[in-house]
CSV table of C-alpha atoms and ligand atoms in Angstrom, one decimal:
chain,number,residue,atom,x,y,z
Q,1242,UNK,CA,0.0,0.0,0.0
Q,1243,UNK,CA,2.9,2.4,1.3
Q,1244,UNK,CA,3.9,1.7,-2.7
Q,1245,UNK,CA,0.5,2.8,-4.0
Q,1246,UNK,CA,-0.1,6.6,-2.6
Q,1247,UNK,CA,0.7,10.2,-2.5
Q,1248,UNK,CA,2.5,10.8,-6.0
Q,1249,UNK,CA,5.2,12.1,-7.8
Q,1250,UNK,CA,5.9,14.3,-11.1
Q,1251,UNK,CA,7.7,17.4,-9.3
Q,1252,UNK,CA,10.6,17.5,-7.2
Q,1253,UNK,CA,8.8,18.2,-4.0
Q,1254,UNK,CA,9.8,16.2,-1.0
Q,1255,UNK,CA,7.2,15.3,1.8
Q,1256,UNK,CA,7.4,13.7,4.9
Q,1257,UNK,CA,4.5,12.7,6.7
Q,1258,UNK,CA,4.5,12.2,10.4
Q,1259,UNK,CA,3.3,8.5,11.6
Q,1260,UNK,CA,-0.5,7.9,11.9
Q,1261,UNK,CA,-0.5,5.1,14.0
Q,1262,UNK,CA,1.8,1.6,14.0
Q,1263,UNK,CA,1.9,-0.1,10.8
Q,1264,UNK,CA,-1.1,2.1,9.3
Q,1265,UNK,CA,1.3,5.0,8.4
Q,1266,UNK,CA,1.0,4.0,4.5
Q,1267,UNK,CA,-3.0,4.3,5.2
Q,1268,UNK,CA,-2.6,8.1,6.3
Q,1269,UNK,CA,-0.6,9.1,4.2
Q,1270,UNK,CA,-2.7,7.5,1.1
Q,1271,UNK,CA,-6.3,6.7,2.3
Q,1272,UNK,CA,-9.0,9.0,1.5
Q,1273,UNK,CA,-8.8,10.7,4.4
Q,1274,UNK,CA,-6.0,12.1,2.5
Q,1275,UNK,CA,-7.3,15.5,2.6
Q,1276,UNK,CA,-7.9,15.6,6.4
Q,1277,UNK,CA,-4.1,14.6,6.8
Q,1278,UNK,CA,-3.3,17.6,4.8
Q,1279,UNK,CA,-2.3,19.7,7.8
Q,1280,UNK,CA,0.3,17.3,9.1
Q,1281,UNK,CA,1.8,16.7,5.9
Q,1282,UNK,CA,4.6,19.3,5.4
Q,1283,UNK,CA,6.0,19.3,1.9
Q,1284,UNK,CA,8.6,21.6,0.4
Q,1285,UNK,CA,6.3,23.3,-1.7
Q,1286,UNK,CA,8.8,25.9,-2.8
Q,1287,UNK,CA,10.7,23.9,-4.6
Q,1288,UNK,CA,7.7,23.4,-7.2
Q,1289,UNK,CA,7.5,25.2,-10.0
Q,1290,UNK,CA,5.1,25.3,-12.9
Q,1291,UNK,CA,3.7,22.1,-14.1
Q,1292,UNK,CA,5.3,20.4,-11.6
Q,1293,UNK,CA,3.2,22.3,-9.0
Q,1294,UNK,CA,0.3,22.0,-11.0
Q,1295,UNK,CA,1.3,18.5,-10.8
Q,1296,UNK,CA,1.4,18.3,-7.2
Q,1297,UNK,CA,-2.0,19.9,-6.4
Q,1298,UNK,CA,-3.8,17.8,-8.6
Q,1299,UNK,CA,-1.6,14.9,-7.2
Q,1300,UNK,CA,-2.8,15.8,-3.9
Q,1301,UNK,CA,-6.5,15.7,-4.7
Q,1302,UNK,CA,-6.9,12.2,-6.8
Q,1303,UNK,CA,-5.2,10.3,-4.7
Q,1304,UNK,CA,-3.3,8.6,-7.2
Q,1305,UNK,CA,0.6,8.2,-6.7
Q,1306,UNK,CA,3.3,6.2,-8.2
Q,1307,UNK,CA,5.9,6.6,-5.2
Q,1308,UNK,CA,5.6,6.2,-0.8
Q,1309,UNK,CA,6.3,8.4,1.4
Q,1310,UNK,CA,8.8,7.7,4.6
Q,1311,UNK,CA,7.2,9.1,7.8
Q,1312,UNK,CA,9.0,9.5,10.8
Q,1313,UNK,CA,6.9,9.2,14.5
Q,1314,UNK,CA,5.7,12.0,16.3
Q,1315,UNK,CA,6.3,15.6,15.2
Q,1316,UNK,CA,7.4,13.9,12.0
Q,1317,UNK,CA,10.7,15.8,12.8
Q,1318,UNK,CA,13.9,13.3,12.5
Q,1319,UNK,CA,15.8,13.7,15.8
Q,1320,UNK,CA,19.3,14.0,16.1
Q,1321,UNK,CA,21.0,14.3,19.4
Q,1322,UNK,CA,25.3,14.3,19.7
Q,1323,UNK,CA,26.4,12.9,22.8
Q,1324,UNK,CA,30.1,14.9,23.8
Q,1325,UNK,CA,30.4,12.4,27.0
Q,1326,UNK,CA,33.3,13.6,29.0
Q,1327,UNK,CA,35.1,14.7,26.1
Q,1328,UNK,CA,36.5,18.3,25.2
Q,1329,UNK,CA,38.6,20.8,26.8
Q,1330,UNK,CA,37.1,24.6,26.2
Q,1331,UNK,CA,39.3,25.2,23.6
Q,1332,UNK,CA,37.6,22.0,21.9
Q,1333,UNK,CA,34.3,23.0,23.1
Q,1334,UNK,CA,34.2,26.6,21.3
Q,1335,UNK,CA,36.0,24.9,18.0
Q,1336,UNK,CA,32.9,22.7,18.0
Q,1337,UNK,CA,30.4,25.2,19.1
Q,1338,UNK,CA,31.6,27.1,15.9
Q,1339,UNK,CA,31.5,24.5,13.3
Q,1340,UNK,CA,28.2,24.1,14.9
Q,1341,UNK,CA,27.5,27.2,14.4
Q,1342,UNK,CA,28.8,27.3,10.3
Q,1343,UNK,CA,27.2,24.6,9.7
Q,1344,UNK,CA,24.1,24.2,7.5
Q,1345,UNK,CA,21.0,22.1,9.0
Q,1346,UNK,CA,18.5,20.8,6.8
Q,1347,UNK,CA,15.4,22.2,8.7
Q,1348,UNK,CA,13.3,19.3,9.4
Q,1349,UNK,CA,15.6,18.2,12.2
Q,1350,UNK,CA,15.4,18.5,15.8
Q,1351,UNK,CA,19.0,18.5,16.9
Q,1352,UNK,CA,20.4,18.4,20.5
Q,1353,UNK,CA,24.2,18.5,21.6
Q,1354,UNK,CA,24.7,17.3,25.1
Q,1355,UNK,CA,27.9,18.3,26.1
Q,1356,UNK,CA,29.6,17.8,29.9
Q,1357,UNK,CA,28.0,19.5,33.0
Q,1358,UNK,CA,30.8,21.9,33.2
Q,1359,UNK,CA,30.8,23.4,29.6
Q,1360,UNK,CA,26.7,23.4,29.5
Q,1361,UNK,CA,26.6,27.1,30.2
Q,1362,UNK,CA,28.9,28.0,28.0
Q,1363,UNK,CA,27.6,26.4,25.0
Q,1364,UNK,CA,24.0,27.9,25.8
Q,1365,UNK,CA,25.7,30.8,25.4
Q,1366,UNK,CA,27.6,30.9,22.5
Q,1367,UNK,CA,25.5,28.0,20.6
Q,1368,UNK,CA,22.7,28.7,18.0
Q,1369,UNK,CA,19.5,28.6,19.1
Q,1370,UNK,CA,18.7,26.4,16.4
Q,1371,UNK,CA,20.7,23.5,18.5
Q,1372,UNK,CA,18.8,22.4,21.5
Q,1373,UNK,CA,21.2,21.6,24.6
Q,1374,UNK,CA,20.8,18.6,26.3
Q,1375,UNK,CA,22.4,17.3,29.6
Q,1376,UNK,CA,23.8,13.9,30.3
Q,1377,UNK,CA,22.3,12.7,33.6
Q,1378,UNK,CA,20.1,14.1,36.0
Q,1379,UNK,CA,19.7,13.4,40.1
Q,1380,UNK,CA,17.1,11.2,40.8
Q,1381,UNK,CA,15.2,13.0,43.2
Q,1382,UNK,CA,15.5,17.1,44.3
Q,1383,UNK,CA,18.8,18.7,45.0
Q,1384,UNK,CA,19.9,18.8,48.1
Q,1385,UNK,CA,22.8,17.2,50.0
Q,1386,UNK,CA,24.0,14.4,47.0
Q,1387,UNK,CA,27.7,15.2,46.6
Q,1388,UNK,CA,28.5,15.1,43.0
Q,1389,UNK,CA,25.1,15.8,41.3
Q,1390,UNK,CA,23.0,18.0,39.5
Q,1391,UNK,CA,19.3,18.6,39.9
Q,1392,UNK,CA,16.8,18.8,37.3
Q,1393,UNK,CA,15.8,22.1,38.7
Q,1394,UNK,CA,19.2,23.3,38.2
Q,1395,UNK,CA,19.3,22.4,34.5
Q,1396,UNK,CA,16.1,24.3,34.0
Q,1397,UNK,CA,17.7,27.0,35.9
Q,1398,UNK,CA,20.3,27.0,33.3
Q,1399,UNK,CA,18.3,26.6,30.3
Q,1400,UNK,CA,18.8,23.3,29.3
Q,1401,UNK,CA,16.1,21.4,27.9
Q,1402,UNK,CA,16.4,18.0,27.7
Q,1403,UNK,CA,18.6,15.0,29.9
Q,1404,UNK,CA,20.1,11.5,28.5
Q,1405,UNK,CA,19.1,9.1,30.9
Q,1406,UNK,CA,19.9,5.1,31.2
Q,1407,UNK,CA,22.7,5.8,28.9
Q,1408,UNK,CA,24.2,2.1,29.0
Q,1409,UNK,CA,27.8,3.5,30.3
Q,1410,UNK,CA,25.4,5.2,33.1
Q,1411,UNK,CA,23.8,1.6,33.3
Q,1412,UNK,CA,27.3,-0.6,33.0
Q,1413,UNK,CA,30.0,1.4,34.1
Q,1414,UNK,CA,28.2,3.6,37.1
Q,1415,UNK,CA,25.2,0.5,37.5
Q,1416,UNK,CA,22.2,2.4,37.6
Q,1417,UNK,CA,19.5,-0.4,37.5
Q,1418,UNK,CA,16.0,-0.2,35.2
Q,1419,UNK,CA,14.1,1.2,38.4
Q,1420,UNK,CA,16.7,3.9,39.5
Q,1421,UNK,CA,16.6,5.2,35.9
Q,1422,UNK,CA,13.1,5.4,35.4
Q,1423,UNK,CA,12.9,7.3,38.8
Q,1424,UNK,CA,15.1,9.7,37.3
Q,1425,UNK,CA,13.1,10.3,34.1
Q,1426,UNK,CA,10.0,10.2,35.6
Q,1427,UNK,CA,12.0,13.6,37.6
Q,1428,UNK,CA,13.3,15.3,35.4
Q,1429,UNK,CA,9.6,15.3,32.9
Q,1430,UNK,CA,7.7,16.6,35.9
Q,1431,UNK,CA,10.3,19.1,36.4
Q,1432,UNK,CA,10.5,20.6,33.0
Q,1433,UNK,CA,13.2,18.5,31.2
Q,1434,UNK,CA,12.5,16.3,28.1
Q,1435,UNK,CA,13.9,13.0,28.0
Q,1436,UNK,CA,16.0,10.7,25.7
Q,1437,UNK,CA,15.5,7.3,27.3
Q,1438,UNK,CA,18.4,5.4,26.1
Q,1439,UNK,CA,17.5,1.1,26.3
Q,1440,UNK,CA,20.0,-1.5,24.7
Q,1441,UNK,CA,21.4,-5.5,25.1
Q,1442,UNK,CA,24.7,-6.6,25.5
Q,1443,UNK,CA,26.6,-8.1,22.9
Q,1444,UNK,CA,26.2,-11.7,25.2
Q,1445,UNK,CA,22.6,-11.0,25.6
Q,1446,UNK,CA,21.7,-10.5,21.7
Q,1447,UNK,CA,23.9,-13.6,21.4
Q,1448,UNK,CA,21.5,-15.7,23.5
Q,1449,UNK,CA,18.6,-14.4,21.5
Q,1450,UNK,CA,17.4,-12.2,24.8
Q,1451,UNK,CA,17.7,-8.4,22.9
Q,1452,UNK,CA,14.1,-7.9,22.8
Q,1453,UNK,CA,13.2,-9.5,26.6
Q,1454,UNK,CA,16.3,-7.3,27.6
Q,1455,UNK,CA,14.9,-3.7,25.6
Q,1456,UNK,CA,11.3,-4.8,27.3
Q,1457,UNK,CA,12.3,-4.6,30.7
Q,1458,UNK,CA,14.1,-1.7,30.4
Q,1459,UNK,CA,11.1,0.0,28.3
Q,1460,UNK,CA,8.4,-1.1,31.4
Q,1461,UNK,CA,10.8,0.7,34.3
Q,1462,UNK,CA,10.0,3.6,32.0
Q,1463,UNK,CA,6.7,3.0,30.9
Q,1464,UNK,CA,5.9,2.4,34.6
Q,1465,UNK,CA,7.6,5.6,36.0
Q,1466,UNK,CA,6.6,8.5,33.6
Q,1467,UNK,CA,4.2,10.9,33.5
Q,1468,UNK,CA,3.8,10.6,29.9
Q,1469,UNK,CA,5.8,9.9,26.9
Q,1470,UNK,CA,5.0,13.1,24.9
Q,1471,UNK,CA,8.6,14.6,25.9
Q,1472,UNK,CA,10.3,11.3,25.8
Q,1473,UNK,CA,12.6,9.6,22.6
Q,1474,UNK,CA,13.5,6.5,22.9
Q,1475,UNK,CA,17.0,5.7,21.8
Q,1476,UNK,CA,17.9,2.4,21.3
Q,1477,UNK,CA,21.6,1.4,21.7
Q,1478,UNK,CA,23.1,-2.1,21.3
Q,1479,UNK,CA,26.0,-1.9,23.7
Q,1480,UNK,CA,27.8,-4.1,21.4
Q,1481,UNK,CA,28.0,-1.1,19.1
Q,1482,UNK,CA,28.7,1.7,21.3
Q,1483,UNK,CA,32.0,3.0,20.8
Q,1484,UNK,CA,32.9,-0.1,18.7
Q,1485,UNK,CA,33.3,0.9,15.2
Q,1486,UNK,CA,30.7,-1.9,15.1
Q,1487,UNK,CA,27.2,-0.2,13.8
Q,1488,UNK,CA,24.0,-2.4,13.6
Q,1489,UNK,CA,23.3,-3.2,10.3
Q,1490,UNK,CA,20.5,-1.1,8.9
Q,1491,UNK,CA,17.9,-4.6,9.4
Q,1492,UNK,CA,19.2,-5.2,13.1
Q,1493,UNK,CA,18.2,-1.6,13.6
Q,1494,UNK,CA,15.2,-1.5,12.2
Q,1495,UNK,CA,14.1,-4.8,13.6
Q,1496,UNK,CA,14.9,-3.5,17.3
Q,1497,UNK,CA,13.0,-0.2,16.3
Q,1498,UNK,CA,9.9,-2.3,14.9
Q,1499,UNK,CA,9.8,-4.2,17.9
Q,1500,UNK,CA,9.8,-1.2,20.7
Q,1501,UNK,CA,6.8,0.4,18.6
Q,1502,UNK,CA,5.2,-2.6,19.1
Q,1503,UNK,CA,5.7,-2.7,22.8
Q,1504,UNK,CA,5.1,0.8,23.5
Q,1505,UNK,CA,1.4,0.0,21.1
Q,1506,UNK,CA,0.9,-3.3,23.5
Q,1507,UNK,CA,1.5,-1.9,26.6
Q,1508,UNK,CA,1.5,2.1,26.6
Q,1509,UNK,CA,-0.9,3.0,24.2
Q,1510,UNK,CA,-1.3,3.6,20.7
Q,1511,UNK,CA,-1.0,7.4,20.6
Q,1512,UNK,CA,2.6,6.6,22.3
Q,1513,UNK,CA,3.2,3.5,19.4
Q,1514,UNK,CA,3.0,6.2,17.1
Q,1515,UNK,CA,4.0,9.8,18.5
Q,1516,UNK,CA,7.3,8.3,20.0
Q,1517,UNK,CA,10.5,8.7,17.9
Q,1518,UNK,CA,13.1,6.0,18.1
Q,1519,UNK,CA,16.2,6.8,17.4
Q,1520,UNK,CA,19.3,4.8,17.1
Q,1521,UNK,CA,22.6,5.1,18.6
Q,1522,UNK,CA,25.9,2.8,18.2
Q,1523,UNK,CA,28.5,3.9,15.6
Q,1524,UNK,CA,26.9,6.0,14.2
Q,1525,UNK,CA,28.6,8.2,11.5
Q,1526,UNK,CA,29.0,10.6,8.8
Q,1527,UNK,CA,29.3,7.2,6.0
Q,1528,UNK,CA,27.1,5.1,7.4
Q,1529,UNK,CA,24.1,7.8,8.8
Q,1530,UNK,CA,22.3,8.1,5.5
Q,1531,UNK,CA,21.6,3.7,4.9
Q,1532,UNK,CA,20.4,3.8,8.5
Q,1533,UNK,CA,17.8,7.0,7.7
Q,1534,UNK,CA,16.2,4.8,5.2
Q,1535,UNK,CA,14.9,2.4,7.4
Q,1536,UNK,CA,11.3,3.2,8.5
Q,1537,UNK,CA,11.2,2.9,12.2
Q,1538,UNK,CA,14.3,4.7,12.3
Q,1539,UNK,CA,13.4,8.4,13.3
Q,1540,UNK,CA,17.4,9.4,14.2
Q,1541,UNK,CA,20.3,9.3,15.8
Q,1542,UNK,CA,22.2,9.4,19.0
Q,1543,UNK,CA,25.8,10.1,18.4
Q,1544,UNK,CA,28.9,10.0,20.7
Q,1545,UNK,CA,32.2,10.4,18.8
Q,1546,UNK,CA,31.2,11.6,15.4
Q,1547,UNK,CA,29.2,14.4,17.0
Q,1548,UNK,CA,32.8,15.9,18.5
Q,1549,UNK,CA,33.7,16.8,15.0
Q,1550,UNK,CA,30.7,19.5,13.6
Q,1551,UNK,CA,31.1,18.6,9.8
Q,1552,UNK,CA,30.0,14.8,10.2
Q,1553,UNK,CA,27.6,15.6,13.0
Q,1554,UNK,CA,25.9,17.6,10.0
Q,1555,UNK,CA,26.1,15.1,7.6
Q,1556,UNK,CA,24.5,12.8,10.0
Q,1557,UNK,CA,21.7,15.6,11.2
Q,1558,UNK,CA,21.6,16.2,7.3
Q,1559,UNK,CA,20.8,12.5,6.7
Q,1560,UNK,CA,17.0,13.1,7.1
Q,1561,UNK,CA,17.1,13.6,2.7
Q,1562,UNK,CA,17.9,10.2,2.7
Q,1563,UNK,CA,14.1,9.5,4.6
Q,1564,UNK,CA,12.5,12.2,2.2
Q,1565,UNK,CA,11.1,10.7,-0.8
Q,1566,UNK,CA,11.3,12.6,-4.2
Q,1567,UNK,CA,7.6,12.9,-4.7
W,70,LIG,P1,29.1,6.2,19.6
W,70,LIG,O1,28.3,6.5,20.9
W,70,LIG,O2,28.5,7.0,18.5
W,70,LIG,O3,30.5,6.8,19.9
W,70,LIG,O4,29.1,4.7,19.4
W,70,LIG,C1,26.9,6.6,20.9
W,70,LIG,C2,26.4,6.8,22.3
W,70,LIG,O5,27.0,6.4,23.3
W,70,LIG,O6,25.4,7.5,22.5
């Protein structure tokens, strides 16, 4: 069906924000067509003539010779860079520049998360169009925790969002399911969006537990939070953090498939399909554009290629790869 719907002729490039798990194809093609017409944001400007004749009539028959890819949500690919405890400030103001220089494709919501120490620095010297992210958050309200950070205090700052359950968080500090989904469930009802990082081990994909072990981490979550309206979900084999090792595009999108599913089983459906999944793992400026392609793929969370601000653009600029030529 996804084949049959929403046409072509013109250069224009749509993409068309999930309507619900596995029904996507039938929003953006059904004859409801029309009443999807507000969530469907296509590049108009780049018609022309015929072609935008084209596109209006294309737009009112129904008929269509190419799919769209639609991404969850907002319908806005997400890319987040995760600096870890990397940089110097002489690093950190290189990068905030070629963050800076760089060109964004629009359709992008793009986060940088860089240390605690440098995060008032880059709010104030970064482009607004870059959202500023930390990389943990106290569990609970400040107070006498040597060492930590509050949400309150990150509002205070401005930051908007907090990585939590980041597997390094999980492996190297051992935060456990329930601790982290304390510390999500936090930092929502203080202010803070979330991206709620989940992902096996390289032993537990080998003894066919990835899914069991994304599940449980999903329900501390699920059973935790507020909502999920301010939450992404990035999934993050271990195995490929770090690694050089990327999931292939298939491994990636399987995983993806099956959190949607979860979330649609056991949250709701409005979660199933307003939640963006991104994935995380190796991710990089040769192989970003493959892994865009894959539909459950909404984008990326990136730790070493996001410390140099070219390739962090080429990955944030992947999101053409998931706009189809319509
Ligand atoms: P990596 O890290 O891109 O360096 O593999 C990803 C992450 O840890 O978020």
């Amino acid at each position: 069906m996804a084949q049959a719907c929403c046409v072509a002729m013109s250069s224009a490039v749509m993409v068309v924000p999930r309507a619900a798990s596995g029904v996507r194809a039938a929003a953006a093609c059904s004859s409801s067509n029309l009443s999807f017409a507000g969530l469907r944001r296509v590049e108009t400007e780049r018609l022309s003539g015929f072609a935008a004749i084209q596109h209006e009539l294309s737009m009112y028959n129904g008929v269509a010779s190419r799919g769209v890819v639609t991404m969850a949500g907002t319908g806005k690919f997400f890319v987040g860079g995760n600096w870890k405890a990397n940089g110097n400030k002489e690093s950190v103001s290189k990068l905030v520049k070629e963050l800076n220089d760089a060109k964004l494709e629009e359709d992008v919501d793009v986060v940088v998360a860089p240390p605690y120490i440098y995060l008032d620095s880059v709010l104030n010297t970064l482009t607004k169009r870059i959202e500023v992210s930390a990389q943990n958050s106290w569990v609970g309200k400040g107070g006498a925790f040597t060492g930590e950070i509050s949400a309150e205090q990150l509002k205070d700052l401005g930051v908007q969002w907090v990585i939590l359950g980041h597997s390094e968080r999980r492996h190297v500090i051992g935060e456990t399911n329930e601790f982290i989904g304390k510390k999500s469930a936090y930092a929502l009802n203080n202010g803070l969006k979330v991206i709620a990082c989940i992902g096996e081990l390289l032993e537990e994909r080998e003894a066919g537990k990835t899914t069991q072990v994304c599940f449980e981490q999903l329900k501390a979550y699920a059973d935790a939070v507020p909502g999920w309206k301010d939450i992404v979900i990035a999934y993050e084999p271990v195995w490929a953090i770090g690694t050089g090792k990327v999931a292939s595009p298939q491994q990636a999108q399987e995983v993806h498939a099956e959190i949607r599913k979860w979330l649609a089983d056991n949250v709701s459906a409005e979660a199933s399909s307003q939640t963006r999944i991104i994935y995380g793992g190796s991710v990089n400026a040769a192989n970003s554009a493959e892994l865009a392609t894959q539909e459950d793929i909404d984008g990326f969370l990136v730790g070493g290629a996001s410390l140099k601000g070219p390739d962090f653009a080429t990955i944030v600029n992947s999101v053409t790869a998931k706009k189809v030529p319509a």
